[in-house]
mmCIF file of N, CA, C and O in Angstrom:
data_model
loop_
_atom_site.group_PDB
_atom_site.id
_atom_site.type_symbol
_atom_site.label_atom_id
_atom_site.label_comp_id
_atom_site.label_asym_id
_atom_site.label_seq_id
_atom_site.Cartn_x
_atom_site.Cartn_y
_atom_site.Cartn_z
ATOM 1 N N UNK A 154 -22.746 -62.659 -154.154
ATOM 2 C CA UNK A 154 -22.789 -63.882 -154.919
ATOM 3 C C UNK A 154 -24.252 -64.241 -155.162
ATOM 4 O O UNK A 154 -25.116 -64.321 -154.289
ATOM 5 N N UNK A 155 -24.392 -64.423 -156.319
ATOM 6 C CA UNK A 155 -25.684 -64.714 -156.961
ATOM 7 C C UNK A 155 -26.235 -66.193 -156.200
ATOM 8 O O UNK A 155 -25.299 -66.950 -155.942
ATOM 9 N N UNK A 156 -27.556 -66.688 -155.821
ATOM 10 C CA UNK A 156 -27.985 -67.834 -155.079
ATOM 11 C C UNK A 156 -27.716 -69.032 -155.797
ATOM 12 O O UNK A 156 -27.323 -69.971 -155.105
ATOM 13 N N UNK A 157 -27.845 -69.243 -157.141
ATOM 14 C CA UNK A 157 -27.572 -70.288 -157.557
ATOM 15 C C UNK A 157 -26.296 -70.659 -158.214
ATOM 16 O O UNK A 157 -26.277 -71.306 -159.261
ATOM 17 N N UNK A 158 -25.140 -70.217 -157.552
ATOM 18 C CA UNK A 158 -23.840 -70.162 -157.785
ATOM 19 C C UNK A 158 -23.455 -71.211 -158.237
ATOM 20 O O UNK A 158 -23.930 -72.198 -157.675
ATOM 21 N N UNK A 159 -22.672 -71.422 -159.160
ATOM 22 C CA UNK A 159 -22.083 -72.836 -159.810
ATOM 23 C C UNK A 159 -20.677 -72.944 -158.378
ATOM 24 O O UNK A 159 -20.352 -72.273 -157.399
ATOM 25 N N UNK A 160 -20.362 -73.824 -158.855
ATOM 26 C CA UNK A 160 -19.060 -74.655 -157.594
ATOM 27 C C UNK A 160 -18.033 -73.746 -158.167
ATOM 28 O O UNK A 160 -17.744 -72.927 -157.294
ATOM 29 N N UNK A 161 -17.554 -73.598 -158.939
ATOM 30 C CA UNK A 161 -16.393 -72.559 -159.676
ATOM 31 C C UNK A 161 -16.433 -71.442 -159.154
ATOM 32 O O UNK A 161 -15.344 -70.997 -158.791
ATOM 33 N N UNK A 162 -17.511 -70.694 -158.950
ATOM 34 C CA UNK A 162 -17.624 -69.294 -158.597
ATOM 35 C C UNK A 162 -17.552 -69.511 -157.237
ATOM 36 O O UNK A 162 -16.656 -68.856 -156.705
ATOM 37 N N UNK A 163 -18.047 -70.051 -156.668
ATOM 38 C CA UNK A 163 -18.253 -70.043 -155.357
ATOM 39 C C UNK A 163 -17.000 -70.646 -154.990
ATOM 40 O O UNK A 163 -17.007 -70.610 -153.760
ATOM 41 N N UNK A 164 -15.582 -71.352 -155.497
ATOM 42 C CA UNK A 164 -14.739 -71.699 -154.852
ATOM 43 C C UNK A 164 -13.578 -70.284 -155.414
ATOM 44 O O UNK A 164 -12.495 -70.079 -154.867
ATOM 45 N N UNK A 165 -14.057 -69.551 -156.448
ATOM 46 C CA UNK A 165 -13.675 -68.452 -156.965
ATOM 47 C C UNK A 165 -13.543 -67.674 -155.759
ATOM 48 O O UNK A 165 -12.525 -67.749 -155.071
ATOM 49 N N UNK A 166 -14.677 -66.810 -155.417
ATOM 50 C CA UNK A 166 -14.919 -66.179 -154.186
ATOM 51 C C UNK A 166 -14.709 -66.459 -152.883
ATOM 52 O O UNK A 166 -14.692 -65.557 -152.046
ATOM 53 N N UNK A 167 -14.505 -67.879 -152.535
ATOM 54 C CA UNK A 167 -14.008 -68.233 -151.523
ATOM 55 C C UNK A 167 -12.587 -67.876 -151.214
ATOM 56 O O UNK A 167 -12.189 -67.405 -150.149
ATOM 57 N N UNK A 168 -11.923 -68.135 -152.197
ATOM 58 C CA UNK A 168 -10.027 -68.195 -152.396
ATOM 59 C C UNK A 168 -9.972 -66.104 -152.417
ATOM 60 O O UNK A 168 -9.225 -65.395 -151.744
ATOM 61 N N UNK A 169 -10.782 -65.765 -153.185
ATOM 62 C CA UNK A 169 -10.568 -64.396 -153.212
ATOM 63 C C UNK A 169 -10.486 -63.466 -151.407
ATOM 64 O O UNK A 169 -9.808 -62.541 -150.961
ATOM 65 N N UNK A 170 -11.534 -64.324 -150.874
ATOM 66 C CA UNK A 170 -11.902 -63.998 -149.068
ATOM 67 C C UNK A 170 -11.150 -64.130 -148.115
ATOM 68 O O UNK A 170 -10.990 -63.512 -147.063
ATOM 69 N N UNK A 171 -10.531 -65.316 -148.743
ATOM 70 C CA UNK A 171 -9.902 -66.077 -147.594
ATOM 71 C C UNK A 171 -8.457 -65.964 -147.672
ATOM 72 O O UNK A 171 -7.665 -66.519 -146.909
ATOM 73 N N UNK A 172 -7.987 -64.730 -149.264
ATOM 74 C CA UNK A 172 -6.441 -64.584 -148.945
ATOM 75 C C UNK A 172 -6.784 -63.093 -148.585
ATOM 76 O O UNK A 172 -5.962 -62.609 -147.808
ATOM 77 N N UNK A 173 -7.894 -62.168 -148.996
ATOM 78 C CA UNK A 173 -7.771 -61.174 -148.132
ATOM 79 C C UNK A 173 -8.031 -60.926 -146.643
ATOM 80 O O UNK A 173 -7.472 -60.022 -146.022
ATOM 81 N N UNK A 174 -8.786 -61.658 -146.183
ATOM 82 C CA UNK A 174 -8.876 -62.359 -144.618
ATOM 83 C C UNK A 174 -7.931 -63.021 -143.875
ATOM 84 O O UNK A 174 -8.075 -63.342 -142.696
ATOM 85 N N UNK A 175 -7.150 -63.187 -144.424
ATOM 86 C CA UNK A 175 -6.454 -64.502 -143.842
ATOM 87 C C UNK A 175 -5.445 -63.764 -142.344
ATOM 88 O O UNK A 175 -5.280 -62.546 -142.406
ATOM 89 N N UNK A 176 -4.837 -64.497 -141.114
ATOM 90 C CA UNK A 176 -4.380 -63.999 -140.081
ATOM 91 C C UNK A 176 -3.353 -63.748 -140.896
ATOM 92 O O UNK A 176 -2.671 -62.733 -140.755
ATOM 93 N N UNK A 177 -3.162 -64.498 -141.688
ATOM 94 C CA UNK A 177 -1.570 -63.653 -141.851
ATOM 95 C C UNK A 177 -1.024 -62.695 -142.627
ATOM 96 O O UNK A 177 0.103 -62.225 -142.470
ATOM 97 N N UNK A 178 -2.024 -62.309 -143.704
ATOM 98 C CA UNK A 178 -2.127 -61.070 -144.089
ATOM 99 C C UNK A 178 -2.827 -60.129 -143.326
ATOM 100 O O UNK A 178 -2.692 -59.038 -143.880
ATOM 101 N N UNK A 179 -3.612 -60.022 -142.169
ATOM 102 C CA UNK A 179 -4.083 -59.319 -140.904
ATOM 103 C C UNK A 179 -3.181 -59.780 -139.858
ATOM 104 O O UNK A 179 -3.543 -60.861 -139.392
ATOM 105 N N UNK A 180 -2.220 -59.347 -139.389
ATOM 106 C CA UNK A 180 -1.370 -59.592 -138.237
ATOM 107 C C UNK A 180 -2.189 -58.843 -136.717
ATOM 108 O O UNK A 180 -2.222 -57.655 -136.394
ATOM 109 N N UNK A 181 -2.587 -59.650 -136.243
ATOM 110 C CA UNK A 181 -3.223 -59.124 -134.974
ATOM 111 C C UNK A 181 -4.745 -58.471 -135.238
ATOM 112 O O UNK A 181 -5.450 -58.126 -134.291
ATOM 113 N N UNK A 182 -4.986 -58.398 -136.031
ATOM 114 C CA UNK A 182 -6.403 -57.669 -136.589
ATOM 115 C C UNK A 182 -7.719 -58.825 -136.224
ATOM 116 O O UNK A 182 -7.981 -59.516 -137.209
ATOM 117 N N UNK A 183 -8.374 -59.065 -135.273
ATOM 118 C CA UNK A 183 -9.108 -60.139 -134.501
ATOM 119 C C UNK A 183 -10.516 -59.692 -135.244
ATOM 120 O O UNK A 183 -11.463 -60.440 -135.002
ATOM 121 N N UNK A 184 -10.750 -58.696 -136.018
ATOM 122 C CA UNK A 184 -11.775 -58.820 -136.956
ATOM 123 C C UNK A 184 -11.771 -59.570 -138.312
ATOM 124 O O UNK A 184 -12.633 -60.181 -138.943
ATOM 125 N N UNK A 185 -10.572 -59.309 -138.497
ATOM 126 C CA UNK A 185 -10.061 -60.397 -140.043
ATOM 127 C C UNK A 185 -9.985 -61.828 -139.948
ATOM 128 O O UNK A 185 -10.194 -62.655 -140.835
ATOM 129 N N UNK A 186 -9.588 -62.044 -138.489
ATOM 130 C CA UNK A 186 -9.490 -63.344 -138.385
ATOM 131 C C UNK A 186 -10.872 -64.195 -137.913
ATOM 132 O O UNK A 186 -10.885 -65.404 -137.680
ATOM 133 N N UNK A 187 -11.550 -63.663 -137.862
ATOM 134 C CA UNK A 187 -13.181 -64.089 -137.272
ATOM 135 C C UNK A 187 -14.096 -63.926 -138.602
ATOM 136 O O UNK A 187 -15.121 -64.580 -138.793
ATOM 137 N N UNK A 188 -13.577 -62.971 -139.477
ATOM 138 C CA UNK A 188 -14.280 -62.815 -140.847
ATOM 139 C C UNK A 188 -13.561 -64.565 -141.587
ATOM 140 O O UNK A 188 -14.255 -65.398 -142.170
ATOM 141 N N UNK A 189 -11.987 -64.688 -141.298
ATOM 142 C CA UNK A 189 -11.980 -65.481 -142.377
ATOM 143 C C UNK A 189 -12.471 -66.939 -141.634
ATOM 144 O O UNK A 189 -12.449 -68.016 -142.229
ATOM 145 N N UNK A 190 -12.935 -66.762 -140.166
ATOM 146 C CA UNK A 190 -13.227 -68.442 -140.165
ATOM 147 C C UNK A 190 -14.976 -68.467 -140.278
ATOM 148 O O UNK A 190 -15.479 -69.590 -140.287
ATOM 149 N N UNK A 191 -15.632 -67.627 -140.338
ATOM 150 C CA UNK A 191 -16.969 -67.062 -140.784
ATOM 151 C C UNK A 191 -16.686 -67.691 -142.510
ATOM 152 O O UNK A 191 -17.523 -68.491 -142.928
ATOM 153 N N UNK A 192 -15.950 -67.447 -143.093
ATOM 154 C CA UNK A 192 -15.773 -67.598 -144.278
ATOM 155 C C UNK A 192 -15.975 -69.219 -145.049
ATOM 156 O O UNK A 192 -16.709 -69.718 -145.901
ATOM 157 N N UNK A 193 -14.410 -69.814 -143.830
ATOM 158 C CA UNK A 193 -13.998 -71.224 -144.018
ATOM 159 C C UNK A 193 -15.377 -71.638 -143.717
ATOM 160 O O UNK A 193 -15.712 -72.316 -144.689
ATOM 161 N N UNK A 194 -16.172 -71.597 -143.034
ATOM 162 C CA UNK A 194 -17.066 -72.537 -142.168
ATOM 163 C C UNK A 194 -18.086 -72.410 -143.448
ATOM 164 O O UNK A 194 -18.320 -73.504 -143.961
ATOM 165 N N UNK A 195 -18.679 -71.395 -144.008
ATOM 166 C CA UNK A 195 -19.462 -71.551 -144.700
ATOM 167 C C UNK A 195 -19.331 -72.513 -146.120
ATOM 168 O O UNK A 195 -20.125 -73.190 -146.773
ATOM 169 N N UNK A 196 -17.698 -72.143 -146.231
ATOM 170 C CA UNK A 196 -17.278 -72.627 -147.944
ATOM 171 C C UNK A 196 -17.231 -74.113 -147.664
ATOM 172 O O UNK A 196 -17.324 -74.931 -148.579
ATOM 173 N N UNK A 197 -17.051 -74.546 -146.081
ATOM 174 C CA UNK A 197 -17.079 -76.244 -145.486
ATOM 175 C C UNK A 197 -18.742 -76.559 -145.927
ATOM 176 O O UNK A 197 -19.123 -77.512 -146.606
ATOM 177 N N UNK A 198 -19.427 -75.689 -145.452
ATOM 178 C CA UNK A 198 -20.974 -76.198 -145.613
ATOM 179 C C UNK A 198 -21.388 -76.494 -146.832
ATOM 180 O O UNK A 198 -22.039 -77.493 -147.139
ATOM 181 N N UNK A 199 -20.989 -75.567 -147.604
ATOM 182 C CA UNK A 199 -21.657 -75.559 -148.997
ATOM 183 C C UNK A 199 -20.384 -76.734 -150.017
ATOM 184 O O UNK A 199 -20.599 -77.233 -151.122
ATOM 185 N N UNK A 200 -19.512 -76.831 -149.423
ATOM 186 C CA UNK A 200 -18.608 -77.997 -150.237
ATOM 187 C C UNK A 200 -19.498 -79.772 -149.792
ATOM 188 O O UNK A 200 -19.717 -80.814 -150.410
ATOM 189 N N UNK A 201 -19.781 -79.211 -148.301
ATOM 190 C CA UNK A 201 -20.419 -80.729 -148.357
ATOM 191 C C UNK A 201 -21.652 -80.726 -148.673
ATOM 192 O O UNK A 201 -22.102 -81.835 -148.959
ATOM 193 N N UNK A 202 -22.596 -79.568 -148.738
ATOM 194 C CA UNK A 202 -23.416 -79.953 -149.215
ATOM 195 C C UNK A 202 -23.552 -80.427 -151.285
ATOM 196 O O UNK A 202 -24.555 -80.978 -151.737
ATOM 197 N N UNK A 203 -22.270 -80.023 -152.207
ATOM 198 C CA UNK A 203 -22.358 -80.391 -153.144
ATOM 199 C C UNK A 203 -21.928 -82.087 -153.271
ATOM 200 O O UNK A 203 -22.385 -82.921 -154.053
ATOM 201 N N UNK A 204 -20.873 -82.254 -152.193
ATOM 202 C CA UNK A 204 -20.602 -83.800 -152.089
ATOM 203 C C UNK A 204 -22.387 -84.047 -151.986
ATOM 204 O O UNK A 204 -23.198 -84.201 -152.898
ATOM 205 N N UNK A 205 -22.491 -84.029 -151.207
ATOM 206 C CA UNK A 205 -23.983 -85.022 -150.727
ATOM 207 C C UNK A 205 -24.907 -84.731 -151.631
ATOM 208 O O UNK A 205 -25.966 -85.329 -151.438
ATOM 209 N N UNK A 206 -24.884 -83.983 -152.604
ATOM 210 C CA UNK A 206 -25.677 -84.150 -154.107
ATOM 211 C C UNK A 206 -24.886 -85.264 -155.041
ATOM 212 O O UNK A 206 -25.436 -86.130 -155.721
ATOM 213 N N UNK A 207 -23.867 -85.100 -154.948
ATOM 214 C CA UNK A 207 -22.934 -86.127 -155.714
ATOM 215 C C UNK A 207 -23.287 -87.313 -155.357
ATOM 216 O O UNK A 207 -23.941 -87.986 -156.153
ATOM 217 N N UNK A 208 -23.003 -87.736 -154.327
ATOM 218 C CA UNK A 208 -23.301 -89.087 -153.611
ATOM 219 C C UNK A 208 -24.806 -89.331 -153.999
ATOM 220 O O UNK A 208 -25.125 -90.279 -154.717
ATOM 221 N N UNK A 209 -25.706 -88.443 -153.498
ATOM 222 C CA UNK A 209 -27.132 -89.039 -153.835
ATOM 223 C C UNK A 209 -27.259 -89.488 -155.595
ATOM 224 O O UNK A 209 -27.566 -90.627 -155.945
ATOM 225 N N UNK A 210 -26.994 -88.494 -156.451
ATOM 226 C CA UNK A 210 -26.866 -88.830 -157.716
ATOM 227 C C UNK A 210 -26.121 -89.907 -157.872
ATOM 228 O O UNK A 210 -26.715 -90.879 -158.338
ATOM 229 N N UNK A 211 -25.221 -90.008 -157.673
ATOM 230 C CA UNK A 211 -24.003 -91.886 -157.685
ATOM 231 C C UNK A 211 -24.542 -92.892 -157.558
ATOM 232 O O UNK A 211 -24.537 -93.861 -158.318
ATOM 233 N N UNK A 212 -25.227 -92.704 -156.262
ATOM 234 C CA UNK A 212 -26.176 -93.874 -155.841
ATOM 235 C C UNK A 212 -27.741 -94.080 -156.749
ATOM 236 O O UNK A 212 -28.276 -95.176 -156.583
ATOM 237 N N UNK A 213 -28.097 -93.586 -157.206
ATOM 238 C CA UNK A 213 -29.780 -93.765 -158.226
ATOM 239 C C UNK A 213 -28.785 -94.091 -159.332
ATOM 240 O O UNK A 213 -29.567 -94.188 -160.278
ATOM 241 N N UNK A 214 -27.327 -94.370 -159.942
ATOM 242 C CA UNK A 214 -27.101 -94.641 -160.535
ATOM 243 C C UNK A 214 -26.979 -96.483 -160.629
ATOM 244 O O UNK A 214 -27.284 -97.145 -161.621
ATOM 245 N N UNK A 215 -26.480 -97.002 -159.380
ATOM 246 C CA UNK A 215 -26.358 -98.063 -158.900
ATOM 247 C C UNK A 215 -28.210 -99.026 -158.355
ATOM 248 O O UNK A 215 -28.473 -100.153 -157.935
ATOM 249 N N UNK A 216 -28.910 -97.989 -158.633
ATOM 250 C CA UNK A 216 -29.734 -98.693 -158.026
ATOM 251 C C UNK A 216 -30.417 -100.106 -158.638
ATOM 252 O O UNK A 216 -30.043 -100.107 -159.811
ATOM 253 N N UNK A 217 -31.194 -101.248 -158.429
ATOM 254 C CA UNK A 217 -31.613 -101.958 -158.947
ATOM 255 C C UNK A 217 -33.012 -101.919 -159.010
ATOM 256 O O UNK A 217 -33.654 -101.127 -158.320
ATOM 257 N N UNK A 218 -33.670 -102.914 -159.983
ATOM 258 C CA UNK A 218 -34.931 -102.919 -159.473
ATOM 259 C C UNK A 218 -35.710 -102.491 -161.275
ATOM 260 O O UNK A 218 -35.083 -102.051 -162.238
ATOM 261 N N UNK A 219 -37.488 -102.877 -161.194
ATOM 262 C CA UNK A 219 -37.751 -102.323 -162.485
ATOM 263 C C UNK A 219 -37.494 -100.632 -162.712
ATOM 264 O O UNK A 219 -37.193 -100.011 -163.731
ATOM 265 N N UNK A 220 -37.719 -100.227 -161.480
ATOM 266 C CA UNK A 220 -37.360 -98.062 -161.549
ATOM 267 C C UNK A 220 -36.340 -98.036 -161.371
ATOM 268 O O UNK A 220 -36.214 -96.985 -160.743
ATOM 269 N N UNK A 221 -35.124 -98.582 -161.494
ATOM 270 C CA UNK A 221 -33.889 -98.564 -161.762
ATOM 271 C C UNK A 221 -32.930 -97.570 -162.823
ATOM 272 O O UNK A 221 -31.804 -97.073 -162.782
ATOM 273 N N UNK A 222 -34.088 -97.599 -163.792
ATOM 274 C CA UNK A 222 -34.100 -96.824 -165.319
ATOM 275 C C UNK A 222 -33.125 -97.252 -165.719
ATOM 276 O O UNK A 222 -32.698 -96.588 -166.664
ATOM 277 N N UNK A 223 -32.216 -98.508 -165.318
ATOM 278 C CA UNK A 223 -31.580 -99.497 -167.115
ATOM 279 C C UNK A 223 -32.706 -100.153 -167.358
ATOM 280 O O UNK A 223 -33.501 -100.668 -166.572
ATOM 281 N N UNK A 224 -32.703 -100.073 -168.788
ATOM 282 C CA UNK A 224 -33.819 -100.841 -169.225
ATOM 283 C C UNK A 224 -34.906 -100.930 -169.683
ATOM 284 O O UNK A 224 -35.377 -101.868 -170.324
ATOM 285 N N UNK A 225 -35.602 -99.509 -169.248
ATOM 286 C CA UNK A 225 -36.438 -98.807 -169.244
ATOM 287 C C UNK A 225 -36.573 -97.606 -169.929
ATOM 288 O O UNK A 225 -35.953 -96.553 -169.781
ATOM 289 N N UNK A 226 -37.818 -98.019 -171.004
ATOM 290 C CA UNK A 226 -37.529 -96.685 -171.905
ATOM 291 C C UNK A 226 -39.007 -96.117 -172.324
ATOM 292 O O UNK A 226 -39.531 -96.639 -173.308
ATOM 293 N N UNK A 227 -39.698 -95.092 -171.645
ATOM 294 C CA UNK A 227 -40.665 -94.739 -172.251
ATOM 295 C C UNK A 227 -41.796 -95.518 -171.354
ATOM 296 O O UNK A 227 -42.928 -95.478 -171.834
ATOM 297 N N UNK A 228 -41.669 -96.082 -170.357
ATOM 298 C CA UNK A 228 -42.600 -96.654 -169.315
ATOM 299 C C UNK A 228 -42.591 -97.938 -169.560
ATOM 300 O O UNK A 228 -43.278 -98.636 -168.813
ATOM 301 N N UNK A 229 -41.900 -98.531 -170.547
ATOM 302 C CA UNK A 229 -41.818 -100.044 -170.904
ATOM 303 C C UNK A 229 -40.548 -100.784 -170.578
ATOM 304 O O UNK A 229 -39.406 -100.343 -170.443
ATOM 305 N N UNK A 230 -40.858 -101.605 -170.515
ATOM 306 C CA UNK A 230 -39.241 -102.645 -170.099
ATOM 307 C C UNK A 230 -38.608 -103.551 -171.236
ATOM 308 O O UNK A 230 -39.045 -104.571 -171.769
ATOM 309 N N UNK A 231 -37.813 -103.071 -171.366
ATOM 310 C CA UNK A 231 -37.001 -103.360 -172.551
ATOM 311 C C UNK A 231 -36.241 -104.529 -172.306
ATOM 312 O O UNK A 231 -36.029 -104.491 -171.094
ATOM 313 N N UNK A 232 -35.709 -105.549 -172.772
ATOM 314 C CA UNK A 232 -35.052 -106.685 -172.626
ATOM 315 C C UNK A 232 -33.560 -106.262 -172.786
ATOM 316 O O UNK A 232 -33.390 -106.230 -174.005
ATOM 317 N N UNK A 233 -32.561 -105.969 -172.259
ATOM 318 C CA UNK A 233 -31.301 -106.159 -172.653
ATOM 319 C C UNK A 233 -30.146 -107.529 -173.569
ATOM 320 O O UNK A 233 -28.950 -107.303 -173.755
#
């Protein structure tokens, strides 16, 4: 997987891992099952780390203040 993976691909490749990994398509196979929670754990990391871009972006949306950027256009303050 390429480093700057969009969320699609990377939940692409996840689902692809994690049904060929999975215990229950490996019945007793204790390498498959350690590959697929190697798997889960990472696709957990990188899911929250796109939440917590979300959230940070959400929030500079809400913010107040003159750097707020409503209002603001071109370094000047515009009257609404």
């Amino acid at each position: 997987m390429a480093k700057g993976a969009s969320a699609d691909e990377i939940k692409k490749s996840y689902r692809k891992l994690a049904r060929k990994y999975h215990p229950d398509a490996n019945k007793g196979d204790a390498t498959a099952e350690e590959r697929f929670k190697e798997i889960s754990e990472a696709y957990t990391v990188l899911s929250e780390r796109e939440a917590a871009q979300g959230v940070r972006r959400g929030a500079l949306a809400f913010r107040r203040g003159p750097d707020a950027g409503l209002g603001r256009h071109d370094g000047r303050r515009v009257r609404l």
